[in-house]
Structures are given as structure tokens and as C-alpha cells.
Short mmCIF file of C-alpha atoms in Angstrom, two decimals:
data_model
loop_
_atom_site.label_atom_id
_atom_site.label_comp_id
_atom_site.label_asym_id
_atom_site.label_seq_id
_atom_site.Cartn_x
_atom_site.Cartn_y
_atom_site.Cartn_z
CA UNK A 405 102.38 64.10 317.41
CA UNK A 406 105.96 62.96 317.53
CA UNK A 407 107.76 63.14 314.22
CA UNK A 408 110.71 60.95 313.49
CA UNK A 409 113.84 62.75 312.48
CA UNK A 410 114.19 60.75 309.31
CA UNK A 411 113.49 63.25 306.58
CA UNK A 412 112.59 62.00 303.16
CA UNK A 413 113.23 64.22 300.16
CA UNK A 414 110.53 66.84 299.86
CA UNK A 415 108.15 66.33 296.99
CA UNK A 416 108.30 69.04 294.41
CA UNK A 417 105.64 67.76 292.09
CA UNK A 418 102.04 67.06 293.00
CA UNK A 419 101.45 63.32 293.19
CA UNK A 420 99.80 61.86 290.12
CA UNK A 421 96.43 60.28 290.92
CA UNK A 422 96.65 57.28 288.64
CA UNK A 423 98.28 53.87 288.67
CA UNK A 424 101.66 53.43 286.98
CA UNK A 425 101.39 51.92 283.52
CA UNK A 426 104.49 49.81 283.88
CA UNK A 427 106.37 48.09 286.66
CA UNK A 428 109.69 49.78 286.30
CA UNK A 429 111.86 51.31 289.00
CA UNK A 430 110.64 54.81 289.65
CA UNK A 431 111.96 57.97 291.19
CA UNK A 432 110.90 58.37 294.77
CA UNK A 433 108.81 61.33 295.70
CA UNK A 434 107.74 60.75 299.26
CA UNK A 435 105.13 63.02 300.63
CA UNK A 436 105.57 64.67 303.96
CA UNK A 437 101.84 64.32 304.52
CA UNK A 438 100.87 63.11 307.96
CA UNK A 439 97.68 61.72 306.53
CA UNK A 440 97.41 58.52 304.52
CA UNK A 441 97.83 59.20 300.86
CA UNK A 442 94.80 58.35 298.79
CA UNK A 443 96.70 58.06 295.55
CA UNK A 444 99.09 55.61 294.03
CA UNK A 445 101.81 58.06 293.33
CA UNK A 446 104.50 57.01 290.98
CA UNK A 447 104.56 58.57 287.52
CA UNK A 448 105.10 56.06 284.73
CA UNK A 449 108.56 55.87 283.20
CA UNK A 450 107.51 55.15 279.66
CA UNK A 451 109.13 54.92 276.30
CA UNK A 452 107.30 55.32 273.04
CA UNK A 453 107.73 51.60 272.31
CA UNK A 454 105.82 50.65 275.43
CA UNK A 455 102.99 52.85 274.34
CA UNK A 456 102.56 51.01 271.09
CA UNK A 457 102.42 47.75 273.02
CA UNK A 458 99.87 49.09 275.47
CA UNK A 459 97.81 50.60 272.70
CA UNK A 460 97.64 47.25 271.05
CA UNK A 461 96.41 45.52 274.20
CA UNK A 462 93.99 48.32 274.80
CA UNK A 463 92.19 47.87 271.52
CA UNK A 464 88.69 46.54 271.73
CA UNK A 465 88.80 47.03 275.48
CA UNK A 466 86.33 48.55 277.90
CA UNK A 467 86.91 52.25 277.26
CA UNK A 468 85.68 52.88 273.78
CA UNK A 469 84.41 56.43 274.41
CA UNK A 470 87.80 58.09 273.80
CA UNK A 471 89.61 57.83 270.50
CA UNK A 472 93.20 56.96 271.27
CA UNK A 473 95.40 59.63 269.67
CA UNK A 474 98.07 57.60 267.91
CA UNK A 475 100.42 60.54 267.57
CA UNK A 476 100.62 61.10 271.33
CA UNK A 477 102.15 58.74 273.87
CA UNK A 478 99.53 56.96 275.92
CA UNK A 479 98.33 59.00 278.85
CA UNK A 480 98.75 62.40 277.25
CA UNK A 481 95.52 64.13 276.32
CA UNK A 482 95.74 66.36 273.29
CA UNK A 483 93.15 68.81 274.57
CA UNK A 484 95.16 69.34 277.76
CA UNK A 485 98.55 69.94 276.14
CA UNK A 486 100.23 73.13 277.26
CA UNK A 487 100.24 75.68 274.46
CA UNK A 488 103.46 77.30 275.59
CA UNK A 489 106.28 75.45 277.33
CA UNK A 490 109.31 77.29 278.71
CA UNK A 491 112.62 75.64 279.59
CA UNK A 492 115.63 76.66 281.63
CA UNK A 493 118.26 74.47 279.99
CA UNK A 494 120.56 74.05 282.98
CA UNK A 495 123.36 71.57 283.54
CA UNK A 496 125.43 71.56 280.34
CA UNK A 497 128.69 72.37 282.05
CA UNK A 498 128.13 69.88 284.87
CA UNK A 499 127.34 67.24 282.27
CA UNK A 500 130.67 67.87 280.54
CA UNK A 501 132.64 67.98 283.80
CA UNK A 502 131.12 64.71 284.99
CA UNK A 503 132.42 63.05 281.80
CA UNK A 504 135.80 64.76 281.88
CA UNK A 505 134.89 66.54 278.66
CA UNK A 506 135.53 70.17 277.76
CA UNK A 507 132.69 72.61 278.45
CA UNK A 508 132.10 72.92 274.71
CA UNK A 509 130.94 69.30 274.56
CA UNK A 510 128.38 70.05 277.23
CA UNK A 511 126.88 72.88 275.22
CA UNK A 512 126.90 70.82 272.03
CA UNK A 513 125.11 68.00 273.80
CA UNK A 514 122.68 70.60 275.10
CA UNK A 515 121.99 71.79 271.57
CA UNK A 516 121.19 68.21 270.53
CA UNK A 517 118.81 67.93 273.45
CA UNK A 518 117.10 71.13 272.34
CA UNK A 519 116.58 69.79 268.83
CA UNK A 520 114.93 66.68 270.28
CA UNK A 521 112.57 68.70 272.39
CA UNK A 522 111.68 71.04 269.51
CA UNK A 523 110.85 67.97 267.41
CA UNK A 524 108.65 66.55 270.15
CA UNK A 525 106.86 69.85 270.65
CA UNK A 526 106.04 69.99 266.96
CA UNK A 527 104.83 66.41 267.01
CA UNK A 528 102.78 66.68 270.17
CA UNK A 529 100.93 69.89 269.38
CA UNK A 530 102.73 72.37 271.62
CA UNK A 531 102.61 75.72 269.84
CA UNK A 532 105.43 77.68 271.51
CA UNK A 533 108.67 76.70 273.18
CA UNK A 534 110.73 79.34 274.98
CA UNK A 535 114.26 78.51 276.02
CA UNK A 536 116.54 80.39 278.35
CA UNK A 537 119.70 80.23 276.32
CA UNK A 538 121.73 83.06 277.84
CA UNK A 539 120.82 85.15 280.86
CA UNK A 540 121.76 88.78 281.52
CA UNK A 541 123.74 87.37 284.45
CA UNK A 542 125.73 85.06 282.17
CA UNK A 543 127.67 88.04 280.79
CA UNK A 544 129.72 87.74 283.99
CA UNK A 545 131.07 84.35 283.00
CA UNK A 546 134.67 84.06 281.80
CA UNK A 547 135.19 85.81 278.45
CA UNK A 548 136.34 82.61 276.77
CA UNK A 549 133.14 80.84 277.70
CA UNK A 550 130.94 83.74 276.59
CA UNK A 551 132.71 83.81 273.23
CA UNK A 552 132.24 80.06 272.91
CA UNK A 553 128.52 80.42 273.53
CA UNK A 554 128.18 83.25 271.02
CA UNK A 555 129.92 81.18 268.37
CA UNK A 556 127.71 78.18 269.17
CA UNK A 557 124.59 80.35 268.76
CA UNK A 558 125.85 81.58 265.43
CA UNK A 559 126.62 78.12 264.21
CA UNK A 560 123.33 76.72 265.48
CA UNK A 561 121.27 79.38 263.75
CA UNK A 562 123.12 78.95 260.48
CA UNK A 563 122.95 75.16 260.52
CA UNK A 564 119.32 74.91 261.53
CA UNK A 565 117.84 77.54 259.21
CA UNK A 566 116.96 74.76 256.77
CA UNK A 567 115.08 72.83 259.45
CA UNK A 568 113.15 75.91 260.54
CA UNK A 569 112.04 76.59 257.01
CA UNK A 570 111.18 73.00 256.22
CA UNK A 571 109.22 72.45 259.45
CA UNK A 572 107.41 75.79 259.22
CA UNK A 573 108.95 77.01 262.50
CA UNK A 574 109.02 80.67 263.40
CA UNK A 575 112.07 81.76 265.38
CA UNK A 576 111.98 84.78 267.67
CA UNK A 577 114.87 85.97 269.78
CA UNK A 578 114.21 88.04 272.88
CA UNK A 579 116.66 89.89 275.08
CA UNK A 580 119.01 92.83 275.10
CA UNK A 581 120.42 92.03 271.67
CA UNK A 582 122.50 95.22 271.49
CA UNK A 583 125.02 93.49 273.76
CA UNK A 584 125.62 90.69 271.27
CA UNK A 585 128.38 90.65 268.64
CA UNK A 586 127.21 92.48 265.52
CA UNK A 587 127.50 89.47 263.26
CA UNK A 588 125.21 87.51 265.55
CA UNK A 589 122.73 90.37 265.73
CA UNK A 590 122.51 90.43 261.97
CA UNK A 591 122.08 86.68 261.78
CA UNK A 592 119.26 86.87 264.29
CA UNK A 593 117.44 89.62 262.42
CA UNK A 594 117.72 87.70 259.18
CA UNK A 595 116.48 84.49 260.75
CA UNK A 596 113.53 86.24 262.35
CA UNK A 597 112.67 87.92 259.08
CA UNK A 598 112.97 84.72 257.06
CA UNK A 599 110.81 82.71 259.43
CA UNK A 600 108.32 85.37 260.49
CA UNK A 601 105.42 83.95 258.47
CA UNK A 602 105.85 80.39 259.64
CA UNK A 603 102.85 79.19 261.56
CA UNK A 604 103.22 75.61 262.73
CA UNK A 605 105.40 76.28 265.75
CA UNK A 606 107.29 79.13 267.40
CA UNK A 607 110.68 78.83 269.04
CA UNK A 608 111.51 81.75 271.31
CA UNK A 609 115.16 81.93 272.25
CA UNK A 610 115.99 84.17 275.19
CA UNK A 611 119.50 85.52 274.80
CA UNK A 612 120.97 88.27 276.98
CA UNK A 613 117.56 88.21 278.65
CA UNK A 614 116.15 88.44 282.13
CA UNK A 615 112.63 88.82 283.44
CA UNK A 616 113.51 92.04 285.21
CA UNK A 617 115.15 93.41 282.05
CA UNK A 618 111.94 92.64 280.13
CA UNK A 619 109.78 94.59 282.58
CA UNK A 620 112.23 97.51 282.69
CA UNK A 621 112.41 97.78 278.91
CA UNK A 622 108.60 97.63 278.73
CA UNK A 623 108.46 100.39 281.27
CA UNK A 624 110.99 102.48 279.34
CA UNK A 625 108.94 102.14 276.17
CA UNK A 626 105.82 103.19 278.04
CA UNK A 627 107.65 106.16 279.57
CA UNK A 628 108.72 107.19 276.09
CA UNK A 629 105.15 106.93 274.85
CA UNK A 630 104.01 108.97 277.83
CA UNK A 631 106.62 111.59 277.05
CA UNK A 632 105.40 111.85 273.47
CA UNK A 633 101.83 112.16 274.64
CA UNK A 634 100.79 108.77 273.28
CA UNK A 635 99.67 107.55 276.68
CA UNK A 636 98.95 109.08 280.07
CA UNK A 637 100.93 107.60 282.98
CA UNK A 638 97.62 107.12 284.77
CA UNK A 639 96.29 105.00 281.89
CA UNK A 640 99.06 102.45 282.11
CA UNK A 641 97.50 99.09 282.88
CA UNK A 642 98.47 95.42 282.73
CA UNK A 643 97.56 95.04 279.07
CA UNK A 644 99.69 98.02 278.05
CA UNK A 645 102.64 96.47 279.84
CA UNK A 646 101.94 93.12 278.13
CA UNK A 647 102.09 94.83 274.77
CA UNK A 648 105.56 96.15 275.48
CA UNK A 649 107.00 92.94 276.90
CA UNK A 650 109.26 91.08 274.48
CA UNK A 651 106.97 88.04 274.55
CA UNK A 652 104.34 90.08 272.72
CA UNK A 653 105.84 88.57 269.57
CA UNK A 654 103.93 85.40 270.42
CA UNK A 655 100.30 84.36 270.13
CA UNK A 656 100.69 82.68 273.53
CA UNK A 657 102.98 84.92 275.56
CA UNK A 658 102.49 83.18 278.91
CA UNK A 659 104.09 79.77 279.44
CA UNK A 660 101.66 77.16 280.78
CA UNK A 661 104.56 75.01 281.95
CA UNK A 662 108.13 75.87 282.95
CA UNK A 663 110.70 73.08 283.15
CA UNK A 664 114.01 73.65 284.85
CA UNK A 665 116.60 70.90 284.61
CA UNK A 666 119.55 69.88 286.77
CA UNK A 667 117.69 69.86 290.05
CA UNK A 668 117.92 73.57 290.84
CA UNK A 669 114.75 74.95 292.41
CA UNK A 670 114.78 78.53 291.23
CA UNK A 671 113.60 80.74 288.36
CA UNK A 672 116.95 82.53 288.01
CA UNK A 673 115.41 85.66 286.55
CA UNK A 674 113.76 84.01 283.57
CA UNK A 675 110.43 85.53 282.49
CA UNK A 676 108.96 86.85 285.74
CA UNK A 677 105.75 88.65 284.75
CA UNK A 678 104.84 85.92 282.25
CA UNK A 679 105.29 83.13 284.82
CA UNK A 680 102.57 84.40 287.18
CA UNK A 681 100.39 81.28 286.80
CA UNK A 682 102.81 78.94 285.11
CA UNK A 683 103.06 75.40 286.44
CA UNK A 684 106.65 74.75 287.48
CA UNK A 685 108.36 71.41 287.00
CA UNK A 686 111.82 70.74 288.35
CA UNK A 687 113.65 67.89 286.67
CA UNK A 688 116.67 66.25 288.23
CA UNK A 689 118.44 65.44 284.94
CA UNK A 690 121.08 67.67 283.51
CA UNK A 691 119.88 69.32 280.29
CA UNK A 692 121.83 67.14 277.84
CA UNK A 693 120.20 64.09 279.47
CA UNK A 694 116.69 65.53 279.40
CA UNK A 695 115.02 63.53 276.68
CA UNK A 696 111.67 62.23 275.58
CA UNK A 697 111.01 60.18 278.71
CA UNK A 698 111.51 63.08 281.08
CA UNK A 699 109.65 65.50 278.85
CA UNK A 700 106.74 63.10 278.85
CA UNK A 701 106.92 62.90 282.63
CA UNK A 702 106.77 66.69 282.87
CA UNK A 703 103.80 66.87 280.50
CA UNK A 704 101.91 64.13 282.30
CA UNK A 705 102.51 65.90 285.61
CA UNK A 706 101.29 69.13 284.04
CA UNK A 707 98.08 67.49 282.85
CA UNK A 708 97.34 66.34 286.39
CA UNK A 709 97.64 69.79 287.86
CA UNK A 710 94.51 71.62 288.93
CA UNK A 711 94.85 75.25 287.93
CA UNK A 712 92.62 77.55 289.92
CA UNK A 713 94.05 81.03 289.22
CA UNK A 714 93.19 82.11 292.76
CA UNK A 715 89.51 81.31 292.45
CA UNK B 1455 99.68 79.40 302.54
CA UNK B 1456 97.71 77.11 300.29
CA UNK B 1457 95.37 74.28 301.23
CA UNK B 1458 93.08 75.65 303.92
CA UNK B 1459 89.88 74.84 302.08
CA UNK B 1460 91.09 71.37 301.13
CA UNK B 1461 91.93 70.80 304.79
CA UNK B 1462 88.38 71.76 305.80
CA UNK B 1463 86.97 69.36 303.22
CA UNK B 1464 89.32 66.51 304.05
CA UNK B 1465 88.46 66.57 307.74
CA UNK B 1466 84.79 67.36 307.21
CA UNK B 1467 85.01 70.55 309.19
CA UNK B 1468 82.76 73.57 309.24
CA UNK B 1469 83.23 76.22 306.64
CA UNK B 1470 86.22 78.39 307.51
CA UNK B 1471 87.73 76.02 310.04
CA UNK B 1472 90.68 75.26 307.80
CA UNK B 1473 91.65 78.91 307.75
CA UNK B 1474 91.49 79.07 311.54
CA UNK B 1475 93.80 76.08 311.88
CA UNK B 1476 95.90 77.69 309.19
CA UNK B 1477 96.29 80.74 311.37
CA UNK B 1478 97.68 78.61 314.22
CA UNK B 1479 100.05 76.97 311.77
CA UNK B 1480 101.16 80.43 310.74
CA UNK B 1481 101.86 81.47 314.33
CA UNK B 1482 103.99 78.37 314.85
CA UNK B 1483 105.94 78.94 311.64
CA UNK B 1484 106.53 82.58 312.56
CA UNK B 1485 107.88 81.50 315.93
CA UNK B 1486 110.28 79.02 314.30
CA UNK B 1487 111.46 81.70 311.88
CA UNK B 1488 112.03 84.44 314.40
CA UNK B 1489 113.60 82.08 316.95
CA UNK B 1490 116.06 80.95 314.29
CA UNK B 1491 116.93 84.56 313.52
CA UNK B 1492 115.08 85.00 310.26
CA UNK B 1493 114.56 88.76 309.99
CA UNK B 1494 111.97 89.03 307.23
CA UNK B 1495 108.93 86.87 306.75
CA UNK B 1496 106.37 87.61 304.04
CA UNK B 1497 103.03 85.85 303.81
CA UNK B 1498 100.51 85.73 300.99
CA UNK B 1499 97.32 86.27 302.95
CA UNK B 1500 94.88 87.40 300.26
CA UNK B 1501 95.37 87.74 296.53
CA UNK B 1502 93.50 90.13 294.27
CA UNK B 1503 92.50 86.96 292.43
CA UNK B 1504 90.78 85.73 295.58
CA UNK B 1505 88.15 88.43 295.15
CA UNK B 1506 86.82 86.12 292.42
CA UNK B 1507 85.59 83.73 295.11
CA UNK B 1508 82.01 83.76 296.37
CA UNK B 1509 81.04 86.92 298.28
CA UNK B 1510 80.40 84.84 301.39
CA UNK B 1511 83.86 83.34 301.29
CA UNK B 1512 85.50 86.71 300.66
CA UNK B 1513 83.55 88.25 303.53
CA UNK B 1514 84.48 85.46 305.91
CA UNK B 1515 88.16 85.86 304.97
CA UNK B 1516 87.91 89.61 305.54
CA UNK B 1517 86.30 89.01 308.92
CA UNK B 1518 89.02 86.55 309.86
CA UNK B 1519 91.70 89.03 308.81
CA UNK B 1520 90.14 91.82 310.86
CA UNK B 1521 89.94 89.54 313.84
CA UNK B 1522 93.54 88.41 313.53
CA UNK B 1523 94.94 91.89 312.93
CA UNK B 1524 93.29 93.00 316.19
CA UNK B 1525 94.84 89.98 317.91
CA UNK B 1526 98.28 90.88 316.60
CA UNK B 1527 98.00 94.28 318.25
CA UNK B 1528 97.40 92.86 321.70
CA UNK B 1529 100.17 93.15 324.26
CA UNK B 1530 100.86 89.46 324.59
CA UNK B 1531 100.97 88.84 320.86
CA UNK B 1532 103.87 87.51 318.87
CA UNK B 1533 104.48 90.98 317.48
CA UNK B 1534 105.54 92.41 320.79
CA UNK B 1535 107.32 89.27 321.93
CA UNK B 1536 109.69 89.35 318.96
CA UNK B 1537 109.76 93.09 318.26
CA UNK B 1538 108.16 92.65 314.85
CA UNK B 1539 107.37 95.53 312.56
CA UNK B 1540 104.30 94.76 310.46
CA UNK B 1541 103.78 95.90 306.86
CA UNK B 1542 100.72 95.34 304.73
CA UNK B 1543 101.72 95.10 301.07
CA UNK B 1544 99.19 95.39 298.31
CA UNK B 1545 96.51 97.56 296.84
CA UNK B 1546 94.92 98.36 300.19
CA UNK B 1547 92.29 100.56 298.55
CA UNK B 1548 90.60 97.33 297.41
CA UNK B 1549 89.95 96.27 300.98
CA UNK B 1550 86.80 97.14 302.89
CA UNK B 1551 87.19 100.04 305.28
CA UNK B 1552 87.38 98.19 308.62
CA UNK B 1553 90.16 95.93 307.37
CA UNK B 1554 92.05 98.75 305.73
CA UNK B 1555 91.88 100.89 308.85
CA UNK B 1556 92.96 97.99 311.04
CA UNK B 1557 95.90 97.36 308.72
CA UNK B 1558 96.95 100.99 308.86
CA UNK B 1559 96.64 100.97 312.65
CA UNK B 1560 98.80 97.87 312.87
CA UNK B 1561 101.50 99.41 310.68
CA UNK B 1562 101.50 102.56 312.79
CA UNK B 1563 101.51 100.70 316.11
CA UNK B 1564 104.48 98.55 315.16
CA UNK B 1565 106.48 101.19 313.28
CA UNK B 1566 109.04 101.44 316.06
CA UNK B 1567 109.73 97.72 316.27
CA UNK B 1568 113.04 96.84 314.75
CA UNK B 1569 114.05 93.28 315.54
CA UNK B 1570 112.16 91.62 312.71
CA UNK B 1571 109.65 92.27 309.93
CA UNK B 1572 106.40 90.58 309.02
CA UNK B 1573 104.98 91.63 305.70
CA UNK B 1574 101.45 90.58 305.01
CA UNK B 1575 100.42 90.64 301.37
CA UNK B 1576 96.73 91.46 301.07
CA UNK B 1577 94.86 92.57 297.99
CA UNK B 1578 98.16 91.78 296.35
CA UNK B 1579 99.36 90.32 293.13
CA UNK B 1580 102.84 90.68 291.81
CA UNK B 1581 101.65 91.95 288.44
CA UNK B 1582 99.62 94.61 290.23
CA UNK B 1583 102.68 95.52 292.28
CA UNK B 1584 104.82 95.84 289.16
CA UNK B 1585 102.10 97.78 287.36
CA UNK B 1586 101.80 100.15 290.29
CA UNK B 1587 105.59 100.62 290.38
CA UNK B 1588 105.72 101.24 286.60
CA UNK B 1589 102.89 103.78 286.80
CA UNK B 1590 104.49 105.63 289.69
CA UNK B 1591 107.90 105.65 287.98
CA UNK B 1592 106.35 107.07 284.82
CA UNK B 1593 104.40 109.67 286.75
CA UNK B 1594 107.54 110.69 288.62
CA UNK B 1595 109.52 111.00 285.40
CA UNK B 1596 106.57 112.78 283.78
CA UNK B 1597 106.72 115.44 286.47
CA UNK B 1598 110.47 115.70 286.08
CA UNK B 1599 110.21 116.02 282.30
CA UNK B 1600 107.43 118.59 282.49
CA UNK B 1601 109.52 120.63 284.90
CA UNK B 1602 112.59 120.44 282.71
CA UNK B 1603 110.57 121.17 279.58
CA UNK B 1604 109.11 124.31 281.07
CA UNK B 1605 112.51 125.58 282.18
CA UNK B 1606 113.90 124.74 278.74
CA UNK B 1607 116.61 122.53 280.21
CA UNK B 1608 115.52 119.22 278.71
CA UNK B 1609 117.21 117.70 275.72
CA UNK B 1610 114.47 116.05 273.64
CA UNK B 1611 117.01 113.54 272.37
CA UNK B 1612 117.63 112.14 275.81
CA UNK B 1613 115.09 109.40 275.33
CA UNK B 1614 117.37 106.59 276.33
CA UNK B 1615 116.91 105.04 279.76
CA UNK B 1616 114.29 107.41 281.06
CA UNK B 1617 113.51 104.79 283.65
CA UNK B 1618 115.98 102.51 285.36
CA UNK B 1619 115.64 99.25 287.26
CA UNK B 1620 116.16 101.08 290.54
CA UNK B 1621 113.27 103.45 289.80
CA UNK B 1622 110.89 100.54 289.52
CA UNK B 1623 112.32 98.77 292.56
CA UNK B 1624 111.92 101.87 294.70
CA UNK B 1625 108.21 101.97 293.95
CA UNK B 1626 107.43 98.34 294.71
CA UNK B 1627 105.14 97.67 297.67
CA UNK B 1628 107.84 95.33 298.92
CA UNK B 1629 110.68 97.85 298.59
CA UNK B 1630 111.29 97.80 302.36
CA UNK B 1631 112.44 94.16 302.29
CA UNK B 1632 115.31 92.32 300.58
CA UNK B 1633 114.44 89.59 298.07
CA UNK B 1634 113.33 86.38 299.77
CA UNK B 1635 115.92 83.62 300.05
CA UNK B 1636 113.23 80.95 300.22
CA UNK B 1637 109.66 80.79 298.91
CA UNK B 1638 107.44 78.07 300.33
CA UNK B 1639 104.16 77.11 298.71
CA UNK B 1640 102.19 74.38 300.42
CA UNK B 1641 99.63 71.82 299.24
CA UNK B 1642 101.80 70.42 296.50
CA UNK B 1643 100.99 73.05 293.90
CA UNK B 1644 104.18 74.10 292.20
CA UNK B 1645 103.54 77.56 290.86
CA UNK B 1646 104.01 81.11 292.07
CA UNK B 1647 100.41 82.23 291.56
CA UNK B 1648 101.41 85.84 291.06
CA UNK B 1649 103.31 86.09 294.33
CA UNK B 1650 106.60 88.02 294.49
CA UNK B 1651 107.42 87.36 290.84
CA UNK B 1652 109.88 90.23 290.65
CA UNK B 1653 111.58 89.32 293.93
CA UNK B 1654 111.69 85.56 293.31
CA UNK B 1655 114.35 85.74 290.59
CA UNK B 1656 116.90 83.87 292.71
CA UNK B 1657 114.80 82.42 295.51
CA UNK B 1658 114.93 78.78 296.47
CA UNK B 1659 111.47 77.37 295.72
CA UNK B 1660 110.04 74.68 297.96
CA UNK B 1661 106.64 73.10 297.43
CA UNK B 1662 105.84 70.47 300.09
CA UNK B 1663 102.68 68.48 299.57
CA UNK B 1664 101.30 69.20 303.05
CA UNK B 1665 98.29 71.43 303.22
CA UNK B 1666 99.02 74.73 304.95
CA UNK B 1667 97.23 73.90 308.23
CA UNK B 1668 99.38 70.75 308.47
CA UNK B 1669 102.74 72.41 308.05
CA UNK B 1670 105.11 71.93 310.93
CA UNK B 1671 108.65 72.08 312.22
CA UNK B 1672 109.67 69.14 310.04
CA UNK B 1673 109.05 71.01 306.78
CA UNK B 1674 110.61 74.15 308.20
CA UNK B 1675 113.79 72.35 309.22
CA UNK B 1676 113.95 70.52 305.90
CA UNK B 1677 113.82 73.68 303.83
CA UNK B 1678 116.36 75.51 305.98
CA UNK B 1679 118.84 72.61 305.81
CA UNK B 1680 118.43 72.32 302.04
CA UNK B 1681 118.74 76.03 301.60
CA UNK B 1682 121.98 76.06 303.60
CA UNK B 1683 123.38 73.16 301.60
CA UNK B 1684 122.59 74.87 298.30
CA UNK B 1685 123.89 78.19 299.59
CA UNK B 1686 127.32 76.61 299.98
CA UNK B 1687 127.16 75.37 296.37
CA UNK B 1688 125.93 78.72 295.06
CA UNK B 1689 128.63 80.67 296.89
CA UNK B 1690 131.23 78.32 295.40
CA UNK B 1691 129.75 78.85 291.94
CA UNK B 1692 129.81 82.60 292.40
CA UNK B 1693 133.49 82.48 293.41
CA UNK B 1694 134.23 80.51 290.23
CA UNK B 1695 132.93 83.42 288.18
#
């Protein structure tokens, strides 16, 4: 077979096997399949308003077996919602630079984006959201920027405490917290303590965190236990490691879906062990631009995936 | 190398045919890699999770692996042509004896090759690899501590950092290879499926929708070009730090 040298962008999401709900311009995801595609591919670019319109037309229609869940946008099935979504919130600085704004504006816009997504998670029945706020590698950024980020975390936690309490949100912070400024450490401990009995939703913020760090610290804790005779090295198994990982603070420690924004196709040392079977979704938008429409797209794509776990 | 069974189904082939075509696709991809100067190629041949499949399917995959390992050892094979050293990474004790012995023979026979490396992950999952590395690190430290304790030279307060990152890394099955620059997963599934989790921290992830037996030079070229383009951007970013 002779292939033309015209390369279309590689698809990074599995094509969605249903017709688009609206005739709007869509992102192109060409397949590199040699064989004719059997699906109509394009994911719908929907807004919540459109869903209300469609719902209305759909009433009294052919498919009466399923109750339409009015709290979810059309197309999303409540029983197939991911329980734990993880996000690498990338692109804040690029967003600021592209608008000739200072880096601070990028991070502030990113914080607004995070609040939107937290709200949507609560509304749509997602139980846990983990966000990669600050990586172990980020300590190498310029001191001024690191200090800016630390102060933004402090401010964010102080300002949003009310929301967390009101919305029954539990906040957990994972990472090598000893590296953080003392004031921030104290704030974090207080916030975790204050919200620890909240049950509606859990927000896990990874600060000074990396997947490799998490495994190493789990291993160190196990080594300590072994040293004190609490466990034999030979008895160490996967579940013992799980118990020592920092995500053990959650009812659902493994993300079902990981979203990374800004078009980068890498994990960048976010949770490694916990991402073993996680569906990955790479969004082109920069984080401050990642809103409801794109989140919906990611969730719809997730619900189309066939998870086999090697079987 | 995902999509062999779907390929069989799509083309109405006999059971196992997809995997055979997949093997040819693999040989082609290896040739492209080694011709281009790629020194390390790692393939996910059989996951510990795959033992969950029907006994017939598992057996047929084991038979195929045995067959292909023998082929690799022949004089005219790709291994000799490109001077490839072969490693089998995984919990080899889980394999049946013929396959395990063949794997060990292949590793021994190619131990002197030094131009390139092919690591074949069988009976592998990343979590098992990490678990194994953690266990071995603890056992090693355990011996060290016991020795120090008996000679009275161990400070009981020195609990901090008993085990370091490097200890774990040294005990990984994949310790002989650097982290992959690129991870390709075919058939449109975008997940790691417990493959090289530890080593994938900074890898460029590419998930073309082609089924593995259909993969060709086009996808290979595409990922290399993209990788090189991003490499330039990443190097620039690193300099900015």
C-alpha cells in the first residue's frame, strides 16, 4: 500500500460512536486508520442551554425507557460518571503571556477555572477531584514565582474555606508538605482538620508532590514498619503499599479519568501508581480556558471508553 | 501493542491470526527504530492481567511467545542483524517452564550484543515491578539494619530516609534502561494499563487509533517528528528555568 505523505494530526482520543447532537464546527481528530471508519466521529460541542432545548424536543419521544436526568447535560449517564477525576492544570503562564499579562494573572485565572470545575463535579456526581497544583519539579522555578504560588495557595485556602464548609467539601492536601512555608503548612492542617468530616465531595490538592515521591515515601514508611517488626519485608504486597500512599486519605484513591490541559501529552510525574488503569484525556485548551464545555467533552469521551483491565 | 484481537475480529480471521500479523508489525517497527538509531525499545508483550483471559487464549499466547523467542535466536534474525541485546522484564516465575527457559536462553545468548537493546515485558505490570523493587529494597535494608544492630553500630533514631529513590530504581526490572522518551499505545485506547508507570513520568504519550497489526511507517514517522518538535520546546523551557 502506498501512503501519501500528508499526515493528519494523530488522534489522541478514541472516536465517539454516536452522531453529533448539534451542527457546530468541531475539532478535527482524523484517524490514521487505513480501514473505513464505521463511526461518525465528532464529539458534540454543547452548552448547557442547548441541552435544555434538546431535552424539550425529546420529551414524549421514542425512547421512554430511560429517565432523562435533568441535573446532567444530555448525553452524560449518571451511572457511568467517573468517581475520581484527576487534573493536571497546565497552561496558566502561557495563557498570561499570550495576553501580555503578568504571570500572576494566569494563576488567578487558573484558580477561577478550578472553582468552576469543582462546582461542576459537585453538581454532576463526581466524588473526588485531584489537582496537580505544584509538582516536586516546580521547586526549581524562579524563587519569585514560587513565592507567588505559595501566597496564592494561602490566599485561596483562606478565601474558600467558607465555600468548602457550606458545600460539605472535604479538602486533603498531599505532597512533601515539610518543604512549604510554615504558615502555609499550618493553614493546610487547619483546613484539613476543619473539613475532615465533610462527605459530599473531596478535593485533593497535590502540592510539592510527585508520583515517584509518593511511592518512595510509602516505601520508607513500610521500611520503618519492617524495622520495628510490624511487618516482614516478604509480606509487603500491593495493598500494603496502597495503604501508605498519600491517596489513602480518599475513599476512591485511583482516578478513573485524568485530564491534562494545554496540549502536552505527558504525565509529568503526577500520581504514577494510582494511574495504572486511568483513562487519559489530553485537552488542547490552556487551563484558564478549560471550562464546562471542554469538561463535558472529556466526560463524554470517558463514558465511551471500553475499560478491559487487561482481560 | 494493543488491538490484535480486534484485528482478528474485524477481518474475520482465525483465532490468533491477529497476533501473528502483530508480530510482523513488530518486526517492521523494530527495524524502523534500530535503523533510525533508537537504542532502546521496550514492548509490552504479556501483562500479568492477561492471565485473566481464557486458558486457551493464554496458552496460545504462550505458544506464540515460545515460537517467536526461538525465531529471535536464529542466525538470520533481527537480533543478530542489529546487534540487539534482549532482556525479559517481569515476574518470570509466573511463566510456564518452556517459555521461562527460552527467555533465559535468549538473554544469555544475546548478552554480548551491545549496539541496541530490546526489552520484552512479559508477566509484567508496573505495580508488580514497583512492589518487587520496594520489597527488595526493604529486604536489603533489613539485612543492613540487622547487621548493624548486632554489631551495636546502629543508631535507633536514624529512622529518616531509610530508603531512597535510587534504592528503588536500582531494583526495578527495567533498571538496565533509561526512561522511555516516547510511549506508543495503539488501538485508540488512551491509558497506560499498568505499563512503565514509574518510568513514564516525562514520556511523550502517543495513542494512534490504528490497531497494532496495522501500525506502519507513517505512525512511526509522525511520532518521531512530533517528539522532536516538542523536544525543542522542552529544552527551551528547561533553559528558562
